Short mmCIF file of C-alpha atoms in Angstrom, two decimals:
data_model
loop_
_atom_site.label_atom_id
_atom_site.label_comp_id
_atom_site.label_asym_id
_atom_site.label_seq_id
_atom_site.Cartn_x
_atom_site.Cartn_y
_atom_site.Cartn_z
CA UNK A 1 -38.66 -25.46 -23.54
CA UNK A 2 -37.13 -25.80 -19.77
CA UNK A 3 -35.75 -23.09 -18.86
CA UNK A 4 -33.13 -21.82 -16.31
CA UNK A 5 -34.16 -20.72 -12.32
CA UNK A 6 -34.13 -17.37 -12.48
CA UNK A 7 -32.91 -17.68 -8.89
CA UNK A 8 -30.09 -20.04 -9.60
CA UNK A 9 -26.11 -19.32 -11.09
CA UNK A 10 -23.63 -21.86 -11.10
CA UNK A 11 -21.28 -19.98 -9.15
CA UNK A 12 -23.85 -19.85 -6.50
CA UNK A 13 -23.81 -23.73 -6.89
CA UNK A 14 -20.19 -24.03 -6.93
CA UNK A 15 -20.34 -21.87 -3.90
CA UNK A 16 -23.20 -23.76 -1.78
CA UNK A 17 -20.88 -27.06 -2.66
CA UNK A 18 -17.91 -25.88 -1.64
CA UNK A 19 -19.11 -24.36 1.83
CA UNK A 20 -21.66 -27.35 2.19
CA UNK A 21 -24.35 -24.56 2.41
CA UNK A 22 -26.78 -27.59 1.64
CA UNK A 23 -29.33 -29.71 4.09
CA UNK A 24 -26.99 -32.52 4.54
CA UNK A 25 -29.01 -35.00 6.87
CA UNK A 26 -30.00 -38.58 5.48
CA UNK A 27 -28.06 -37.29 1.91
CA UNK A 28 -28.47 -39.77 -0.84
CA UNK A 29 -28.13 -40.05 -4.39
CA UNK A 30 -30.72 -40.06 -6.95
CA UNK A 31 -30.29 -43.99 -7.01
CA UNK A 32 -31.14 -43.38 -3.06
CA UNK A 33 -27.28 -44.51 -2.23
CA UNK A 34 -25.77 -43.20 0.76
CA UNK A 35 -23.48 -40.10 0.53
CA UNK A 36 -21.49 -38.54 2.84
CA UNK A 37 -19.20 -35.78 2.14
CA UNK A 38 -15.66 -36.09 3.01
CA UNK A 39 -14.16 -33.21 2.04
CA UNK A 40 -15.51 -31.54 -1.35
CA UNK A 41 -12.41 -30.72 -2.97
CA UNK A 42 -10.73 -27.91 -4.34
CA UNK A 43 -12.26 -25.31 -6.92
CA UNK A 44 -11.10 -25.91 -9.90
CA UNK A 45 -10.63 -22.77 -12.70
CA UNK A 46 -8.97 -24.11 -15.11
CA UNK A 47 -10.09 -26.38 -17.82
CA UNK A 48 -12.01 -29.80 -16.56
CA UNK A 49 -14.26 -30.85 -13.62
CA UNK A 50 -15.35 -28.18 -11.73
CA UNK A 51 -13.65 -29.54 -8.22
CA UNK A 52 -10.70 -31.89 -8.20
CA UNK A 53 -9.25 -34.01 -4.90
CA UNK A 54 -12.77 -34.61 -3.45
CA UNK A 55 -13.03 -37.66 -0.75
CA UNK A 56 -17.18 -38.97 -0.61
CA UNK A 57 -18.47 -42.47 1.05
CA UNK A 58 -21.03 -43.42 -1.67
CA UNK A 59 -22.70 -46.62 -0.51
CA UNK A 60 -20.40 -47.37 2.04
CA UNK A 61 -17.32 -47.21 0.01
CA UNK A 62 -14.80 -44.39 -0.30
CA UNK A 63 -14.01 -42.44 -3.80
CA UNK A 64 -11.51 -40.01 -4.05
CA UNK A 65 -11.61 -38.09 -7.51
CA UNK A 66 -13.48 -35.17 -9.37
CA UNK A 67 -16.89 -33.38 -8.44
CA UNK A 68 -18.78 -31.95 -11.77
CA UNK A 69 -21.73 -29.57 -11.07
CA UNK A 70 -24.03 -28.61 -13.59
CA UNK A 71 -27.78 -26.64 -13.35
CA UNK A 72 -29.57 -30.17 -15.25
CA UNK A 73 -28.27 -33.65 -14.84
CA UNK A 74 -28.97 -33.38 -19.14
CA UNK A 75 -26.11 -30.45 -19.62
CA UNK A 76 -23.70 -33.35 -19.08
CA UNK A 77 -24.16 -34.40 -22.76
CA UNK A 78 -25.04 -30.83 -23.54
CA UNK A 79 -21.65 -29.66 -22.48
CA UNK A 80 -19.69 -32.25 -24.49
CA UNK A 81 -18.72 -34.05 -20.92
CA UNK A 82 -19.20 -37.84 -22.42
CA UNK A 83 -16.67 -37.33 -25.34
CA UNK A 84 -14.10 -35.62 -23.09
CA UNK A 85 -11.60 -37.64 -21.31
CA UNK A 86 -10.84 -35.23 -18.93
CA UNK A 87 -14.69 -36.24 -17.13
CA UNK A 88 -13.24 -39.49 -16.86
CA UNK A 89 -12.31 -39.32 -13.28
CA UNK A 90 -16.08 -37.78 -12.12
CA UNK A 91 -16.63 -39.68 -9.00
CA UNK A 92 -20.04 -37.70 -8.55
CA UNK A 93 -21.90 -35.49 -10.73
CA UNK A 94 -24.32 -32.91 -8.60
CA UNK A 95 -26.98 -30.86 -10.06
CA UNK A 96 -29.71 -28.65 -9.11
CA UNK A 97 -32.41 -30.30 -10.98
CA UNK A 98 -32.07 -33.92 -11.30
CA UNK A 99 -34.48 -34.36 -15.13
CA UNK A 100 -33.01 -37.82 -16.90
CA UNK A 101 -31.73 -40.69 -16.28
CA UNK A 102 -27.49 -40.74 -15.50
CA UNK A 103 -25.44 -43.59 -15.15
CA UNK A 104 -21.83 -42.69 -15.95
CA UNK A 105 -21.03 -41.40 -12.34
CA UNK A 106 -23.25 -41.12 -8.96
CA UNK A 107 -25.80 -38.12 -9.12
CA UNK A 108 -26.81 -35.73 -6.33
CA UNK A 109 -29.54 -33.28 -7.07
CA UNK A 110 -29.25 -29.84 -4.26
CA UNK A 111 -32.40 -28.14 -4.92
CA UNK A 112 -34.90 -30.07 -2.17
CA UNK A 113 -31.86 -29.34 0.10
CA UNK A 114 -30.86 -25.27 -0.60
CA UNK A 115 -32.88 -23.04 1.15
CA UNK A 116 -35.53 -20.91 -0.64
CA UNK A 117 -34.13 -17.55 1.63
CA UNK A 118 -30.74 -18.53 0.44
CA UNK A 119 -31.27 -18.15 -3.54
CA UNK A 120 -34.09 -15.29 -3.13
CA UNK A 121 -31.19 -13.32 -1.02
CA UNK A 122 -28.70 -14.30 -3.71
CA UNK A 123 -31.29 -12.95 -6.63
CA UNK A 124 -31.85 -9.88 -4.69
CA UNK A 125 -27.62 -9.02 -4.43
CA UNK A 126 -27.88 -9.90 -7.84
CA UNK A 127 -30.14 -7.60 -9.37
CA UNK A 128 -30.03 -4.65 -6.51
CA UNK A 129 -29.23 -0.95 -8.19
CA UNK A 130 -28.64 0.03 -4.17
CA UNK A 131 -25.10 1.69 -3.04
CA UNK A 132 -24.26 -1.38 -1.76
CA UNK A 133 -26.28 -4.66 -2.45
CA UNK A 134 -26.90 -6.00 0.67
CA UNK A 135 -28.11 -2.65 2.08
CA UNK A 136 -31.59 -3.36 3.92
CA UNK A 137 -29.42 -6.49 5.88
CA UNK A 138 -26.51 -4.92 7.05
CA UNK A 139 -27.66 -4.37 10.06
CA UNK A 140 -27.57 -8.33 11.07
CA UNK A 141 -23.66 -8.26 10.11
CA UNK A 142 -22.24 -8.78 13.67
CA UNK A 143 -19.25 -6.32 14.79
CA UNK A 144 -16.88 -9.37 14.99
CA UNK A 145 -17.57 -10.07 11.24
CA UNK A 146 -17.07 -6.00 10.18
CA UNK A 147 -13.79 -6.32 12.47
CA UNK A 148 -12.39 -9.56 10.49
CA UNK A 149 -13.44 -8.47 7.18
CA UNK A 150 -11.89 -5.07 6.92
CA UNK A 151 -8.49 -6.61 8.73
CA UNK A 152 -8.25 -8.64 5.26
CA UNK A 153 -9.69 -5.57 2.67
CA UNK A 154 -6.91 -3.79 4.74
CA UNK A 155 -4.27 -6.17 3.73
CA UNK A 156 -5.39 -6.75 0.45
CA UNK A 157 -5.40 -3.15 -0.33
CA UNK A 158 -1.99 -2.55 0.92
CA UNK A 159 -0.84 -5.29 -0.80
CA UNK A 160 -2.59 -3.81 -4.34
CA UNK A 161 -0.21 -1.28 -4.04
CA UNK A 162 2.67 -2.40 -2.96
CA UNK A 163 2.52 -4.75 -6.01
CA UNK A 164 2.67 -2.22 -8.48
CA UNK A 165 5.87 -0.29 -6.23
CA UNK A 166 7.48 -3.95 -6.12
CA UNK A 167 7.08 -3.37 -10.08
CA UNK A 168 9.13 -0.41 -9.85
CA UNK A 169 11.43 -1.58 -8.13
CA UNK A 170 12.52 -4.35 -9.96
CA UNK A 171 12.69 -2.14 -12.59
CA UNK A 172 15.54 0.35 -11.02
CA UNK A 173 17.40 -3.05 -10.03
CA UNK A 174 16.57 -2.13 -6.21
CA UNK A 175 16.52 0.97 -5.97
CA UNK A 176 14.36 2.18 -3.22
CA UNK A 177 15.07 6.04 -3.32
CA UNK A 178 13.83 6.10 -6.78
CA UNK A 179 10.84 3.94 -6.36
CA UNK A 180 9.94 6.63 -3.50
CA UNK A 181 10.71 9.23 -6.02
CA UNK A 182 7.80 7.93 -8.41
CA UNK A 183 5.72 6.66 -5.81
CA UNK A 184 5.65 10.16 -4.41
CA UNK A 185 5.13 11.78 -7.40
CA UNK A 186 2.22 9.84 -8.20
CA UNK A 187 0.58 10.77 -5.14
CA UNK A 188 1.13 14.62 -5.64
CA UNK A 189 -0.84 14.19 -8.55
CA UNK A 190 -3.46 12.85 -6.79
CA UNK A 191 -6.67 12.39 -7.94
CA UNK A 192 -6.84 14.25 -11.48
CA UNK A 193 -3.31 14.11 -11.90
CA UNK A 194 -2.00 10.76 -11.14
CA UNK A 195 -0.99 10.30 -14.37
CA UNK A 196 0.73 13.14 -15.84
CA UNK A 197 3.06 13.10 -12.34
CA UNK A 198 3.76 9.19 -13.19
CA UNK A 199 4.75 10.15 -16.66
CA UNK A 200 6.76 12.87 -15.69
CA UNK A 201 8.67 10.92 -13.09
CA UNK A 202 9.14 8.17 -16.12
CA UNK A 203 10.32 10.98 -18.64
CA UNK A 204 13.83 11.48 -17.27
CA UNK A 205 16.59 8.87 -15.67
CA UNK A 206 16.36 9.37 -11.61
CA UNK A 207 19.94 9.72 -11.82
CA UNK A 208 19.57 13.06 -13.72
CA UNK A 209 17.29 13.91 -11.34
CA UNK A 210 19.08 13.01 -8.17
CA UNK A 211 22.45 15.33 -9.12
CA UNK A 212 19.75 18.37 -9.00
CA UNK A 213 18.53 17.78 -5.82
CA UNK A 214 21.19 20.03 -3.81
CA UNK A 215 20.43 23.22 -6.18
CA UNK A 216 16.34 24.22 -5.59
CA UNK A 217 16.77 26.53 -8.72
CA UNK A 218 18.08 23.71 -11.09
CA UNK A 219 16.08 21.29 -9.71
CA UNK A 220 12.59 23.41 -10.07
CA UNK A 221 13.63 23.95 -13.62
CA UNK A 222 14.30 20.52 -14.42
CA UNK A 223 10.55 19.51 -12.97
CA UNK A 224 8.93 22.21 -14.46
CA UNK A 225 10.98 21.69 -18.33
CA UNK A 226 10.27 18.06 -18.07
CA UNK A 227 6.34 19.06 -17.47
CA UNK A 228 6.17 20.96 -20.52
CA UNK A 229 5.36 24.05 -18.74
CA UNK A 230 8.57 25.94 -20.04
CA UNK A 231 7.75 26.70 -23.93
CA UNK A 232 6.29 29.78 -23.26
CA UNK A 233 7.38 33.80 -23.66
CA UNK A 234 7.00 34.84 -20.23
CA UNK A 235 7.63 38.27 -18.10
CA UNK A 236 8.67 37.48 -15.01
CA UNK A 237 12.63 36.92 -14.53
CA UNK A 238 11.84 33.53 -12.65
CA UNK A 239 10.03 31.21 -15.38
CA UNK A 240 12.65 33.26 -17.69
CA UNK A 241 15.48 32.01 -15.40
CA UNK A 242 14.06 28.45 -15.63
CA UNK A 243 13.61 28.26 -18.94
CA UNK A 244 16.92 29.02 -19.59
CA UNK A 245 18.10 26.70 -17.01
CA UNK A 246 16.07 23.80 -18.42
CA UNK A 247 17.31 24.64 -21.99
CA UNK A 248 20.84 23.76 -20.55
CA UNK A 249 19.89 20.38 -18.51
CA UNK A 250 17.79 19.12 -21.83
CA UNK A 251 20.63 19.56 -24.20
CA UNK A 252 23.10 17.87 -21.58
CA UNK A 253 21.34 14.93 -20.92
CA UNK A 254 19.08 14.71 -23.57
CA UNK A 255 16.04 15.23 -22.43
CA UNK A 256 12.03 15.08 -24.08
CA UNK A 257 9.49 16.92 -21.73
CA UNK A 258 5.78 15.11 -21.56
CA UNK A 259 3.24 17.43 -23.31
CA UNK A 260 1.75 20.39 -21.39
CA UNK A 261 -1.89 19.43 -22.29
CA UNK A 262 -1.25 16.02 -20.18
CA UNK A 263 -2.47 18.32 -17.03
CA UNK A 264 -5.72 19.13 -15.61
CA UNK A 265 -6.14 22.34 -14.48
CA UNK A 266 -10.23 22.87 -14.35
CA UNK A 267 -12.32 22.34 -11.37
CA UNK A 268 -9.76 21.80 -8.65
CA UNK A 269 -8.38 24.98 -6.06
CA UNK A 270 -5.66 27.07 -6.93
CA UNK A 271 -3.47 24.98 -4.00
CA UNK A 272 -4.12 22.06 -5.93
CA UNK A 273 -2.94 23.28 -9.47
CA UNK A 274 0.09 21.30 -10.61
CA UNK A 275 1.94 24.16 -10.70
CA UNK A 276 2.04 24.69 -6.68
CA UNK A 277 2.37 20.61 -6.12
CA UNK A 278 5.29 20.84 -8.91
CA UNK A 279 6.88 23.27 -6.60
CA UNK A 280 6.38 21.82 -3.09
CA UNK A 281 7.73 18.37 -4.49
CA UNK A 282 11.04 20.26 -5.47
CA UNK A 283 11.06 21.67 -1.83
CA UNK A 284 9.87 18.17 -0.57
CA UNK A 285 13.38 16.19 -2.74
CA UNK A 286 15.20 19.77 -2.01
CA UNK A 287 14.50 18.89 1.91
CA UNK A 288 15.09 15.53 2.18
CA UNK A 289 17.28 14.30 -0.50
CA UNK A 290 17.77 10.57 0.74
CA UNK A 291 13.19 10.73 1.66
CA UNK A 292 12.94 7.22 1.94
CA UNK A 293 15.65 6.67 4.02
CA UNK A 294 14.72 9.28 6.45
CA UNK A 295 11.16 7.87 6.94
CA UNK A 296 12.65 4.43 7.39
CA UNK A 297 14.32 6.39 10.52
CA UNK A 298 11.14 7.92 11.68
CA UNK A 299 8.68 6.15 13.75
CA UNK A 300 6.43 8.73 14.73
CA UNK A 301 3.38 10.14 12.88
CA UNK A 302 3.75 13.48 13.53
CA UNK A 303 7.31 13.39 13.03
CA UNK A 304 7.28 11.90 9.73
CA UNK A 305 4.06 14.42 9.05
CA UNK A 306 6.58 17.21 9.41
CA UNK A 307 9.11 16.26 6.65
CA UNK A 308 6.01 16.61 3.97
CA UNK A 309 4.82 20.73 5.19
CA UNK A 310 7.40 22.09 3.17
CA UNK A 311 7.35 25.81 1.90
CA UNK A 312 7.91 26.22 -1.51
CA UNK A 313 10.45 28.66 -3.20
CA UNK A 314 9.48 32.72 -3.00
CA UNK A 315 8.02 32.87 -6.46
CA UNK A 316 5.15 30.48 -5.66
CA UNK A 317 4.29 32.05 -2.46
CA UNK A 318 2.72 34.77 -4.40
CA UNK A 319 1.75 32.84 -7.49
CA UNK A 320 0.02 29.95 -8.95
CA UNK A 321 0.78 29.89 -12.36
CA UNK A 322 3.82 31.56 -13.93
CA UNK A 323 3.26 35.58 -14.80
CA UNK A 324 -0.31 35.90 -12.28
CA UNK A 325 0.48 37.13 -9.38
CA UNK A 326 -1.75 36.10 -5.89
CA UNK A 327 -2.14 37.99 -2.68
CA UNK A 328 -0.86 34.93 -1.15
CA UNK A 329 -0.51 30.80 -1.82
CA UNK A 330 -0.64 27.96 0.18
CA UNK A 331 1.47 24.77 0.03
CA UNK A 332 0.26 21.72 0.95
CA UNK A 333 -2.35 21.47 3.58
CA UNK A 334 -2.32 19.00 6.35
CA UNK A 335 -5.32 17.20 4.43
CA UNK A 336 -3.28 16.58 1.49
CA UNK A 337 -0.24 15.32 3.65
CA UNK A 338 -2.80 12.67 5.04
CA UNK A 339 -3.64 11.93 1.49
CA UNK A 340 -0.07 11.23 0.50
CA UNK A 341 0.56 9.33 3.92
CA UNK A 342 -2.44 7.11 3.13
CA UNK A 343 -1.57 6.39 -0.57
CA UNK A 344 1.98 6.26 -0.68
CA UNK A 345 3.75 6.42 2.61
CA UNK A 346 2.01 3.09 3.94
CA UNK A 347 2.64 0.77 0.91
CA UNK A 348 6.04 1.89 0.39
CA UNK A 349 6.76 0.69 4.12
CA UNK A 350 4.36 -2.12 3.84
CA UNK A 351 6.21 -3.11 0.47
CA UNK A 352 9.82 -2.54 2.16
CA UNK A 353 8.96 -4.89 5.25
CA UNK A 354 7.47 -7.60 3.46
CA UNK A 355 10.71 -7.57 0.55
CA UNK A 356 13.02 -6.85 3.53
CA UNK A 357 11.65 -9.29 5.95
CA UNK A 358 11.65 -6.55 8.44
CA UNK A 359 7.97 -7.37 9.80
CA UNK A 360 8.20 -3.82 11.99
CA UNK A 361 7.60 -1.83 8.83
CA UNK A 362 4.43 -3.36 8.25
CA UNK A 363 3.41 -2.65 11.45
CA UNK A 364 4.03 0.97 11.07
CA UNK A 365 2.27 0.95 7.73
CA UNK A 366 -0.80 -0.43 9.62
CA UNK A 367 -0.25 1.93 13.03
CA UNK A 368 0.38 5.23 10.56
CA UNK A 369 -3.27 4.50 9.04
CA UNK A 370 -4.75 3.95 12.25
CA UNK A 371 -3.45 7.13 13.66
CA UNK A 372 -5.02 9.04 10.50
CA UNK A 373 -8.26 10.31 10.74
CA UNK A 374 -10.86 8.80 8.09
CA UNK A 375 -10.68 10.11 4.59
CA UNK A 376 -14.08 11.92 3.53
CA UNK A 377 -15.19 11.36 0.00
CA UNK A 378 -18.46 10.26 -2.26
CA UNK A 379 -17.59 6.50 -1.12
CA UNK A 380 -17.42 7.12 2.42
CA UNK A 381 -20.03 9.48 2.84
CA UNK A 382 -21.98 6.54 0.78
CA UNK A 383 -21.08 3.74 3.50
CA UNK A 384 -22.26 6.66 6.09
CA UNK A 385 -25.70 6.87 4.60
CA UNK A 386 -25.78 3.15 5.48
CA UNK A 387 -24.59 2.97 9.03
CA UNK A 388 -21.32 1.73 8.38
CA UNK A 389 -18.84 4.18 9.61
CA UNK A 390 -15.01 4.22 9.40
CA UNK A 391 -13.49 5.40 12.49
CA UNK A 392 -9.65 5.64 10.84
CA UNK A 393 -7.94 5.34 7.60
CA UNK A 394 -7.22 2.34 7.69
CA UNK A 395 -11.09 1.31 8.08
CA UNK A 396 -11.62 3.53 5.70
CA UNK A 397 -9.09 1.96 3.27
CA UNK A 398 -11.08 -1.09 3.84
CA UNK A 399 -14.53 0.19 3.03
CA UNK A 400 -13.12 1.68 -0.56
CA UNK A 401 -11.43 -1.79 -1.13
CA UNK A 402 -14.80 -3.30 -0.38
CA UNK A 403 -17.05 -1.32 -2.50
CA UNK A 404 -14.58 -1.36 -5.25
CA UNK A 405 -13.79 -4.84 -5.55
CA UNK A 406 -16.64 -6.36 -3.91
CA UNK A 407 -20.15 -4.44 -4.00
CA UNK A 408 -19.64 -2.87 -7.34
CA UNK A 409 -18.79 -6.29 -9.43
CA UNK A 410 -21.86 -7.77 -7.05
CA UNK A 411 -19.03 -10.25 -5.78
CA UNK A 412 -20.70 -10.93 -2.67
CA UNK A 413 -20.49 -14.94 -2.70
CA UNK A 414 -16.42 -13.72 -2.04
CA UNK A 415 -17.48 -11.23 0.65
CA UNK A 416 -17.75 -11.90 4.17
CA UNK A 417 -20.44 -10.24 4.87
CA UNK A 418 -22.57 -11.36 1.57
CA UNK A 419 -21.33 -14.86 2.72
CA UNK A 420 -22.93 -14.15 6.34
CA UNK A 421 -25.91 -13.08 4.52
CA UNK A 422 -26.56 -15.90 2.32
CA UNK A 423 -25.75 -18.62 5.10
CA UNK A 424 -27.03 -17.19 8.23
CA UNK A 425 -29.13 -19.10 10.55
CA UNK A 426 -32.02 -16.95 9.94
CA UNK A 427 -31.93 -18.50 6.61
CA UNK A 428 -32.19 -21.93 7.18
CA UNK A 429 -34.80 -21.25 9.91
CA UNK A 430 -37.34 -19.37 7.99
CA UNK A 431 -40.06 -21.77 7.16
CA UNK A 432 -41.98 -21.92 3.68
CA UNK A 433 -43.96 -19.16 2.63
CA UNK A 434 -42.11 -16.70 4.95
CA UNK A 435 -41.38 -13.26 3.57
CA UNK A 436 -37.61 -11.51 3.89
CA UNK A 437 -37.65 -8.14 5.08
CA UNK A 438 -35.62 -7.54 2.27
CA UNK A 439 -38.66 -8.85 -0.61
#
């Protein structure tokens, strides 16, 4: 029984057509025809030939039509291809390994024609358990290639985010104060509790909200009810005086708080309890009531850096959860302002210039996380380990975008730099019998 190249995919042959990543001198059919390659069409996912608008010369004439590509000329019939009218249109049928005889369409068989480094690079990507895949060859990756590369992860990551704000804000009919409002509260629950933040934001109209924002007291109470940290019998006047508060604005407008067990409290720094981020976002809305319009005013960093180092109200400067008293608290460090600058400042300006047409705001997104220093996490510190080094947050946006999307689903045929590595010249000059320094 024949079985399949362990070396060989048919996205990797989809891949090597499309790019042409094949020895094309003197190319001929199987019937030793002529063939030139026009243009090879357009990748087709959907149902049907696998490219569609391809131009060849076959024999000195011109065809225009489909492209089919299968591992065995024989998995035409095998696939069902000669009963399905939608094959009708195959101006050439390639293959890997030509093995019988095929007359409904011209054949081309690749496999004298790929390079050997090519598909033992591709098996190696394939099958590495390494941080990255393409580890031991990063080093050939030219700087031009890094630079290119991460100016598109960039974008795409920016753009990631801003989809699910643009979500939002068709959702509050245009609202762009309120899609700050949850944007911002999903990144003060950043990273263990991004989701109880988003569900508290969800949990109450932002017009309720908004009518608080004046009045620190009402407005802390209102966070705090709608976080299900209120139900308690406490001691101190202050979560008393909320309580009662909350009691008031719930039976006004209605209101159901999100359960208190939605929040993570273990393994994170007393600044970082959701308590203390609870109560510097009040201070943050108390602040700046209208936030998103007065970043839209501010083009400096450090300017728009000093909105976010807010102090929050007395209680919380000498506690971190209601009734235990501290020495003394922290708000939020400069770190975490970074954090929130990266994850949610950014994409709500890169969101607002590309709805708004206002291509300056994109800019800013882009010059705000080149200003900010790197972030430093298990990812980075991974890309470190392996020479690649992110001088600013917005490379370091990219590398995060490129292990996540790219290195981890072994998606390097998509990647620029797995596509450098799998067509570089090295690889086409490296003669039979010549080892990789990767093997």
């Amino acid at each position: 029984m024949n079985t399949v190249n362990p070396l060989f995919s048919e996205e990797l042959l989809q891949h090597i057509w499309q790019f042409r990543l094949f020895n094309q001198h003197n190319l001929a059919t199987v019937n030793g025809e002529p063939l030139y390659v026009i243009d090879p069409g357009e990748l087709n996912r959907h149902a049907g030939p696998d490219f569609t608008g391809a131009r060849l010369r076959i024999g000195g004439m011109e065809w225009a039509g489909n492209v089919e590509l299968h591992y065995r000329t024989s998995d035409w019939r095998r696939h069902g291809h000669h009963r399905n009218p939608r094959y009708d249109n195959v101006v050439l049928h390639v293959v890997f390994e030509h093995d019988v005889p095929f007359h409904t369409a011209p054949c081309l068989e690749l496999q004298p024609r790929i390079p050997k480094l090519m598909l033992k690079r591709y098996k190696a990507l394939k099958e590495s358990a390494a941080f990255v895949p393409c580890a031991p060859l990063l080093h050939r990756v030219s700087e031009d290639t890094w630079h290119l590369w991460k100016a598109r992860l960039l974008h795409a990551r920016l753009q990631r985010k801003a989809d699910v704000l643009r979500g939002w804000l068709e959702q509050s009919r245009c609202n762009w104060e309120e899609v700050c409002f949850r944007a911002m509260a999903q990144g003060f629950g950043m990273p263990v509790n991004t989701a109880a933040f988003l569900q508290l934001s969800f949990s109450m109209p932002f017009m309720v909200l908004a009518r608080q924002r004046t009045h620190l007291h009402r407005l802390e109470a209102l966070l705090f009810g709608q976080a299900g940290m209120l139900g308690g019998a406490f001691t101190d006047a202050y979560p008393q005086e909320l309580q009662q508060e909350y009691r008031f604005l719930q039976h006004k407008y209605r209101l159901e708080a999100i359960p208190a067990h939605s929040w993570q409290w273990l393994r994170m720094r007393p600044s970082s309890f959701p308590t203390i981020r609870l109560a510097c976002f009040a201070a943050l809305l108390h602040n700046s009531p209208h936030l998103f319009s007065r970043l839209l005013e501010t083009d400096s960093l450090a300017e728009a850096e000093s909105v976010f180092f807010v102090e929050p109200s007395a209680y919380w400067r000498h506690h971190y959860r209601f009734d235990i008293p501290a020495v003394r608290t922290s708000g939020l460090g400069k770190g975490t302002v970074q954090h929130l600058f990266i994850n949610t400042v950014a994409p709500l300006l890169h969101l607002y210039g590309d709805y708004m047409g206002l291509p300056q705001y994109k800019q800013r997104a882009l010059r705000f996380l080149q200003e900010l220093p790197a972030e430093n996490n298990r990812v980075l510190r991974g890309w470190a380990e392996e020479h690649v080094t992110a001088v600013n947050a917005a490379d370091s946006q990219a590398l995060l975008q490129l292990k996540q999307y790219y290195c981890d689903t072994k998606n390097c045929l998509n990647c620029a730099v797995g596509e450098r590595l799998l067509r570089g010249e090295e690889v086409w000059a490296c003669r039979e019998g010549e080892e990789d320094e990767w093997m």
